């Protein structure tokens, strides 16, 4: 099939692009790159344009024989939506309306649409079933709720088959380490923790430690981004039978914020400062998906959503791209330097030490302090003595491998 993936250059969208290509589909991406990245989709056909440009939408459907659409384009920061609600109703609701109208005009009938757990608000029941009342507590969730209602009404009047997938906390990265999460103003828990591990943030803050949960911190449901991408393809396969359905995508196993912090420290091997502050407005104590409907209707199970695997894949991405898609690839973890290899071979440092040195070098660079030699970093970090530095340099100069 030929798929149009709107918002395909974003975090989840780029994983949908990759899984679709792996499944043998052709893909065209429409994205205005407001938060997405050209590099996230390699050489996939990109139409750089917005959902607010009806001419661009019309031209995409005229130029390409599109069989189905995945719509992931949205503004999706909860705090930003509170400060700028107009942007959220405009981009998420009006944008999707434009897309649906263009699809109707072009006779493209299949749409898998990104929705969110934020449509429920503070839950009365966990795990949350899809028929739970929708009472969002912020404009982001409300804009997504309104999109669902609008699509339902449009589907009554037009030949438009849609499925809304309500993701819980999307996390992790493709196992290849090639693509991952890169948001300029990061508000998600796992990338923030990994930025702490990289030394890009001074500390991590737990908001609220007096909830009625097993350790006092909030409980959230993390679902691997690859599992979300797989669900899009499964929904598309069954869309004739499932049209009009809204389906949760979550692991149904929650982790507390404290547990996630511990896993981040264990997987990265990095210590960082953790502080505690009071509860934030609008944070429910527990958010957990019931995923029975995804299992029974789609045959979907969250195969990759074990939290260790989520953290490992996220860390693989973040440590090799410490500054996101704009990272300097000359000296990043995983890209072994000969100096580093010699230091390991001589038994002075471990592979993990090298990763830490590379992270430190990247941090120095990103702070505009230039490039610091690996050997010098190792000495300053107390990993090797100056005598050992001289010894490594002797082997280095000898051209020894
Ligand atoms: N990340 C999560 O945990 C999560 C959870 C639930 C739901 N969602 C939903 O998943 C979708 C993708 O989220 P994400 O985390 O990948 O966000 P993202 O910001 O990384 O991706 C959104 C993409 O859409 C593009 N875009 C936005 N508005 C556009 C417009 N008007 N026209 C064209 N392109 C536009 C952006 O440039 C970006 O590439 C969103 O709809 C979001 O609401 C995300």
XYZ file of C-alpha atoms and ligand atoms in Angstrom:
445
model
C 0.000 0.000 0.000
C 1.008 3.610 -0.358
C 0.709 5.382 2.971
C 0.649 9.076 3.753
C 2.125 9.569 7.231
C 1.317 13.057 8.479
C 3.702 14.108 11.245
C 6.010 11.310 10.062
C 9.155 13.284 10.878
C 8.250 13.388 14.576
C 9.143 10.941 17.333
C 6.326 8.390 16.975
C 5.696 9.212 13.314
C 9.272 8.328 12.294
C 8.901 4.936 13.989
C 5.637 4.409 12.060
C 7.524 5.254 8.860
C 10.239 2.707 9.641
C 7.815 -0.092 10.595
C 5.716 0.610 7.476
C 8.797 0.354 5.253
C 9.806 -2.865 7.021
C 6.307 -4.223 6.299
C 6.795 -3.472 2.589
C 4.631 -0.346 2.238
C 5.513 2.753 0.235
C 5.531 5.906 2.347
C 5.083 9.624 1.755
C 5.517 11.966 4.724
C 3.762 15.302 5.149
C 5.306 17.361 7.917
C 5.947 21.063 8.488
C 8.932 20.169 10.689
C 7.777 22.449 13.533
C 8.959 19.759 15.960
C 10.019 17.017 13.535
C 13.364 16.301 11.897
C 14.214 15.655 8.254
C 16.990 13.271 9.387
C 14.430 11.044 11.161
C 13.078 9.696 7.865
C 16.237 9.227 5.814
C 15.484 9.463 2.103
C 11.719 8.886 2.404
C 9.668 11.242 0.216
C 8.932 14.338 2.366
C 6.357 16.973 1.490
C 7.330 19.872 3.705
C 3.981 21.497 4.370
C 1.261 21.977 6.920
C -2.203 20.637 7.641
C -3.266 24.263 7.474
C -2.453 24.487 3.767
C -5.433 22.987 1.872
C -3.577 23.417 -1.452
C -0.680 21.327 -0.212
C -3.058 18.613 1.020
C -4.914 18.590 -2.289
C -1.677 18.398 -4.237
C -0.372 15.466 -2.132
C -3.510 13.438 -2.858
C -3.428 14.407 -6.549
C 0.266 13.564 -6.978
C 0.342 10.281 -5.054
C -2.096 7.405 -5.198
C -2.543 7.267 -1.422
C -4.333 4.178 -0.045
C -4.432 5.169 3.620
C -3.346 7.884 6.037
C -1.729 7.769 9.487
C -2.153 11.134 11.231
C 0.348 11.818 13.983
C 0.697 15.568 13.456
C -0.250 17.537 16.537
C 0.984 19.926 19.150
C 1.454 17.744 22.187
C 2.943 19.449 25.215
C 0.487 19.571 28.125
C 2.126 22.592 29.861
C 2.246 24.528 26.577
C -1.433 23.765 25.961
C -2.321 25.355 29.297
C -0.458 28.555 28.374
C -1.522 28.646 24.721
C -4.843 26.770 24.348
C -5.700 28.478 21.033
C -2.686 26.871 19.361
C -3.844 23.435 20.508
C -7.439 23.700 19.289
C -6.188 25.225 16.038
C -3.430 22.750 15.273
C -4.980 19.565 16.624
C -8.650 20.093 15.836
C -8.672 22.411 12.797
C -5.597 20.652 11.350
C -7.229 17.215 11.491
C -10.476 18.656 10.086
C -8.541 19.968 7.073
C -6.950 16.554 6.599
C -10.271 14.708 6.836
C -11.885 17.149 4.374
C -9.023 16.663 1.892
C -9.321 12.873 2.260
C -13.079 13.014 1.569
C -12.472 15.216 -1.470
C -9.773 12.847 -2.791
C -11.797 9.708 -2.030
C -9.173 8.312 0.373
C -11.199 6.453 2.980
C -8.809 4.939 5.553
C -7.401 6.911 8.492
C -5.529 5.739 11.588
C -5.416 8.699 13.956
C -3.241 9.380 17.049
C -5.215 10.035 20.158
C -4.064 9.971 23.749
C -4.742 8.838 27.312
C -5.156 12.553 28.077
C -8.748 12.334 26.744
C -9.775 10.579 29.989
C -8.551 13.135 32.545
C -8.384 11.969 36.147
C -9.557 8.336 35.974
C -12.366 6.931 38.129
C -11.239 3.402 37.351
C -7.848 1.805 36.529
C -6.858 0.110 34.297
C -8.863 2.573 32.179
C -11.263 0.962 29.694
C -12.109 2.762 26.433
C -15.703 3.433 27.533
C -14.464 5.391 30.572
C -15.934 8.924 30.597
C -13.824 11.505 28.772
C -13.148 14.529 30.952
C -9.775 15.979 29.958
C -8.072 18.285 32.447
C -6.038 20.321 29.942
C -6.547 21.865 26.474
C -4.253 19.261 24.865
C -6.464 16.368 26.020
C -9.614 18.328 25.216
C -8.456 19.119 21.666
C -7.814 15.403 21.128
C -11.239 14.492 22.567
C -12.892 16.934 20.188
C -11.003 15.467 17.223
C -12.331 11.999 18.093
C -15.922 13.331 18.275
C -15.507 15.252 15.017
C -14.159 12.228 13.151
C -17.099 10.157 14.408
C -19.556 12.710 13.029
C -17.695 13.048 9.711
C -17.690 9.279 9.293
C -21.511 9.291 9.553
C -21.770 11.701 6.623
C -18.875 10.567 4.413
C -17.088 7.426 3.353
C -14.355 7.792 5.950
C -13.205 4.802 8.010
C -11.131 5.779 10.983
C -9.585 4.187 14.055
C -8.288 6.337 16.937
C -5.382 4.888 18.889
C -5.135 6.324 22.403
C -1.488 6.000 23.383
C -0.394 6.118 27.001
C 3.260 7.120 27.657
C 5.163 6.481 24.429
C 8.801 5.675 25.203
C 11.934 3.917 23.957
C 13.479 3.997 20.503
C 13.944 1.726 17.530
C 16.325 -1.089 18.510
C 18.712 -0.045 15.701
C 19.539 3.121 17.661
C 19.119 5.117 14.435
C 16.019 7.107 15.361
C 14.603 8.244 18.669
C 13.029 11.048 20.662
C 14.347 14.569 20.056
C 12.050 17.290 21.391
C 13.502 20.784 21.874
C 11.492 21.433 25.018
C 11.429 17.930 26.482
C 8.626 17.214 28.948
C 8.655 13.388 28.933
C 9.984 11.445 31.887
C 12.447 8.988 30.296
C 14.283 11.424 27.989
C 14.570 13.882 30.885
C 16.135 11.157 33.045
C 18.556 10.259 30.265
C 19.489 13.924 29.843
C 20.344 13.863 33.570
C 22.487 10.754 32.968
C 24.235 12.570 30.116
C 24.942 15.520 32.419
C 22.778 17.825 30.292
C 20.552 18.564 33.301
C 21.757 19.177 36.832
C 19.060 17.113 38.548
C 15.750 15.279 38.176
C 12.649 16.369 40.081
C 9.942 14.001 41.348
C 6.706 15.968 41.634
C 4.659 14.590 44.523
C 5.907 11.911 46.888
C 2.743 11.558 48.982
C 0.377 9.876 46.512
C -1.482 6.778 47.618
C 0.736 4.515 45.553
C 3.240 1.811 46.526
C 6.125 4.291 46.970
C 4.317 7.664 47.057
C 5.243 8.689 43.492
C 2.874 8.682 40.486
C 2.350 5.528 38.433
C 2.402 5.687 34.641
C 1.965 3.219 31.797
C 4.907 3.106 29.358
C 4.477 1.617 25.923
C 7.342 1.075 23.501
C 7.181 3.323 20.432
C 7.752 0.312 18.157
C 4.682 -1.377 19.675
C 2.692 1.778 18.886
C 3.948 1.730 15.288
C 3.035 -1.987 14.950
C -0.476 -1.197 16.206
C -0.972 1.312 13.364
C -0.300 -1.382 10.798
C -2.560 -3.848 12.618
C -5.365 -1.266 12.776
C -4.974 -0.564 9.077
C -5.238 -4.264 8.200
C -8.564 -4.521 10.052
C -9.954 -1.045 9.437
C -12.990 -2.237 7.461
C -14.226 -4.105 10.538
C -13.016 -1.631 13.142
C -14.086 1.707 11.648
C -15.107 4.172 14.351
C -13.299 2.379 17.182
C -11.048 4.053 19.748
C -8.444 1.714 21.182
C -6.005 2.156 24.093
C -2.342 1.384 23.567
C -0.628 0.738 26.882
C 1.277 -2.030 28.595
C -1.284 -2.176 31.402
C 1.690 -2.615 33.811
C 2.490 0.613 35.554
C 5.810 1.783 36.874
C 6.181 4.407 39.554
C 8.339 7.451 38.857
C 10.817 6.245 41.508
C 11.032 2.836 39.833
C 11.707 4.480 36.472
C 14.470 6.597 38.059
C 16.120 3.443 39.467
C 15.948 1.671 36.102
C 17.454 4.719 34.363
C 20.379 4.723 36.805
C 20.917 0.969 36.479
C 20.747 0.856 32.675
C 22.963 3.920 32.132
C 25.368 3.197 34.980
C 25.235 6.945 35.744
C 24.412 8.596 39.063
C 22.543 11.894 39.161
C 20.833 14.097 41.686
C 17.124 13.424 42.357
C 15.041 16.034 44.199
C 11.444 16.049 45.386
C 8.841 18.781 45.110
C 5.092 19.035 45.746
C 2.384 17.660 43.463
C 1.700 19.393 40.132
C -1.841 20.474 39.246
C -3.656 18.031 36.985
C -1.358 15.037 37.592
C -3.457 11.939 38.355
C -1.889 9.484 40.836
C -2.219 6.472 38.551
C -2.687 6.188 34.780
C -2.945 2.656 33.474
C -4.454 1.397 30.237
C -6.713 -1.543 29.873
C -5.327 -3.142 26.713
C -7.950 -5.882 26.398
C -9.581 -4.176 23.431
C -6.263 -3.842 21.566
C -5.648 -7.508 22.199
C -9.109 -8.726 21.152
C -9.707 -6.381 18.181
C -6.188 -5.950 16.818
C -4.434 -9.061 18.115
C -1.914 -6.556 19.578
C 0.249 -7.219 22.606
C 2.905 -4.842 23.970
C 5.779 -7.190 23.081
C 8.549 -4.587 23.399
C 7.180 -2.682 26.376
C 9.191 -4.253 29.176
C 10.615 -1.198 30.979
C 14.222 -2.450 30.885
C 14.004 -2.804 27.109
C 12.341 0.593 26.774
C 15.164 2.157 28.801
C 17.928 0.256 26.983
C 16.697 1.300 23.538
C 16.097 4.893 24.653
C 19.614 4.995 26.127
C 21.102 3.501 22.941
C 19.584 6.442 21.044
C 20.376 9.171 23.579
C 23.980 8.154 24.270
C 24.758 7.962 20.554
C 22.836 11.200 19.851
C 23.422 13.280 22.994
C 22.305 16.423 21.182
C 19.526 14.677 19.215
C 19.602 14.676 15.424
C 22.071 17.563 15.498
C 24.714 15.492 17.353
C 28.334 15.667 16.325
C 29.068 12.191 15.004
C 32.857 12.505 15.129
C 33.172 11.561 18.767
C 30.104 9.852 20.140
C 29.684 6.734 22.234
C 29.529 3.617 20.130
C 31.828 5.204 17.542
C 35.063 3.798 18.949
C 38.136 5.984 18.718
C 41.524 4.312 18.366
C 42.750 6.039 21.532
C 39.790 4.655 23.465
C 40.295 1.172 22.090
C 43.950 1.201 23.144
C 43.045 2.415 26.639
C 40.613 -0.503 26.987
C 43.058 -2.998 25.461
C 45.763 -1.963 27.945
C 43.273 -2.568 30.766
C 43.296 1.039 32.029
C 39.579 1.726 31.456
C 36.365 -0.129 30.573
C 34.008 0.335 27.594
C 31.577 2.044 29.994
C 34.324 4.501 30.996
C 34.810 5.344 27.316
C 31.085 6.047 26.948
C 31.277 8.434 29.909
C 34.290 10.213 28.448
C 32.530 10.629 25.099
C 29.488 12.030 26.853
C 31.712 14.479 28.747
C 33.404 15.525 25.494
C 30.018 16.111 23.878
C 28.880 18.148 26.876
C 32.002 20.318 26.691
C 31.401 20.841 22.984
C 27.694 21.622 23.410
C 28.604 24.248 26.037
C 30.799 25.930 23.407
C 34.050 25.041 25.247
C 35.626 23.449 22.170
C 37.042 19.961 21.717
C 38.886 18.380 24.632
C 41.259 15.485 23.835
C 40.086 12.112 25.064
C 43.294 11.445 27.027
C 43.047 14.767 28.823
C 39.406 14.107 29.706
C 40.337 10.697 31.096
C 42.996 12.212 33.331
C 40.682 15.018 34.508
C 37.927 12.500 35.226
C 40.381 10.472 37.329
C 40.105 7.423 35.076
C 43.813 7.203 34.233
C 47.049 8.615 35.629
C 49.415 10.772 33.576
C 51.821 7.808 33.450
C 49.066 5.707 31.902
C 48.298 8.544 29.460
C 51.933 8.517 28.311
C 51.791 4.724 27.980
C 48.647 4.885 25.783
C 50.201 7.638 23.647
C 53.359 5.528 23.187
C 51.274 2.664 21.760
C 49.228 5.208 19.768
C 52.349 6.732 18.195
C 53.703 3.257 17.405
C 50.570 2.760 15.306
C 49.764 -0.316 17.374
C 46.236 -1.658 16.943
N 4.673 11.130 22.862
C 3.704 10.594 23.595
O 3.942 10.041 24.677
C 2.279 10.627 23.097
C 1.281 10.058 23.910
C -0.032 10.073 23.442
C -0.339 10.596 22.187
N 0.646 11.156 21.433
C 0.280 11.694 20.119
O 1.144 11.124 19.145
C 1.365 12.028 18.085
C 2.843 12.169 17.828
O 3.494 12.610 19.016
P 5.074 12.776 19.085
O 5.480 12.586 20.502
O 5.695 11.962 18.031
O 5.209 14.324 18.742
P 6.237 15.063 17.773
O 6.121 16.512 18.101
O 7.574 14.440 17.839
O 5.618 14.787 16.331
C 4.587 15.552 15.762
C 4.976 15.792 14.305
O 3.905 16.473 13.650
C 4.426 17.583 12.936
N 3.348 18.590 12.874
C 2.735 19.198 13.915
N 1.779 20.013 13.479
C 1.781 19.918 12.115
C 1.020 20.519 11.095
N 0.053 21.418 11.356
N 1.262 20.178 9.803
C 2.242 19.286 9.503
N 2.999 18.680 10.441
C 2.775 19.009 11.736
C 5.637 18.025 13.714
O 6.568 18.759 12.941
C 6.210 16.677 14.155
O 7.061 16.132 13.179
C 0.670 13.327 18.493
O -0.584 13.361 17.843
C 0.486 13.175 19.986
O -0.623 13.894 20.435
C 1.953 11.187 21.859
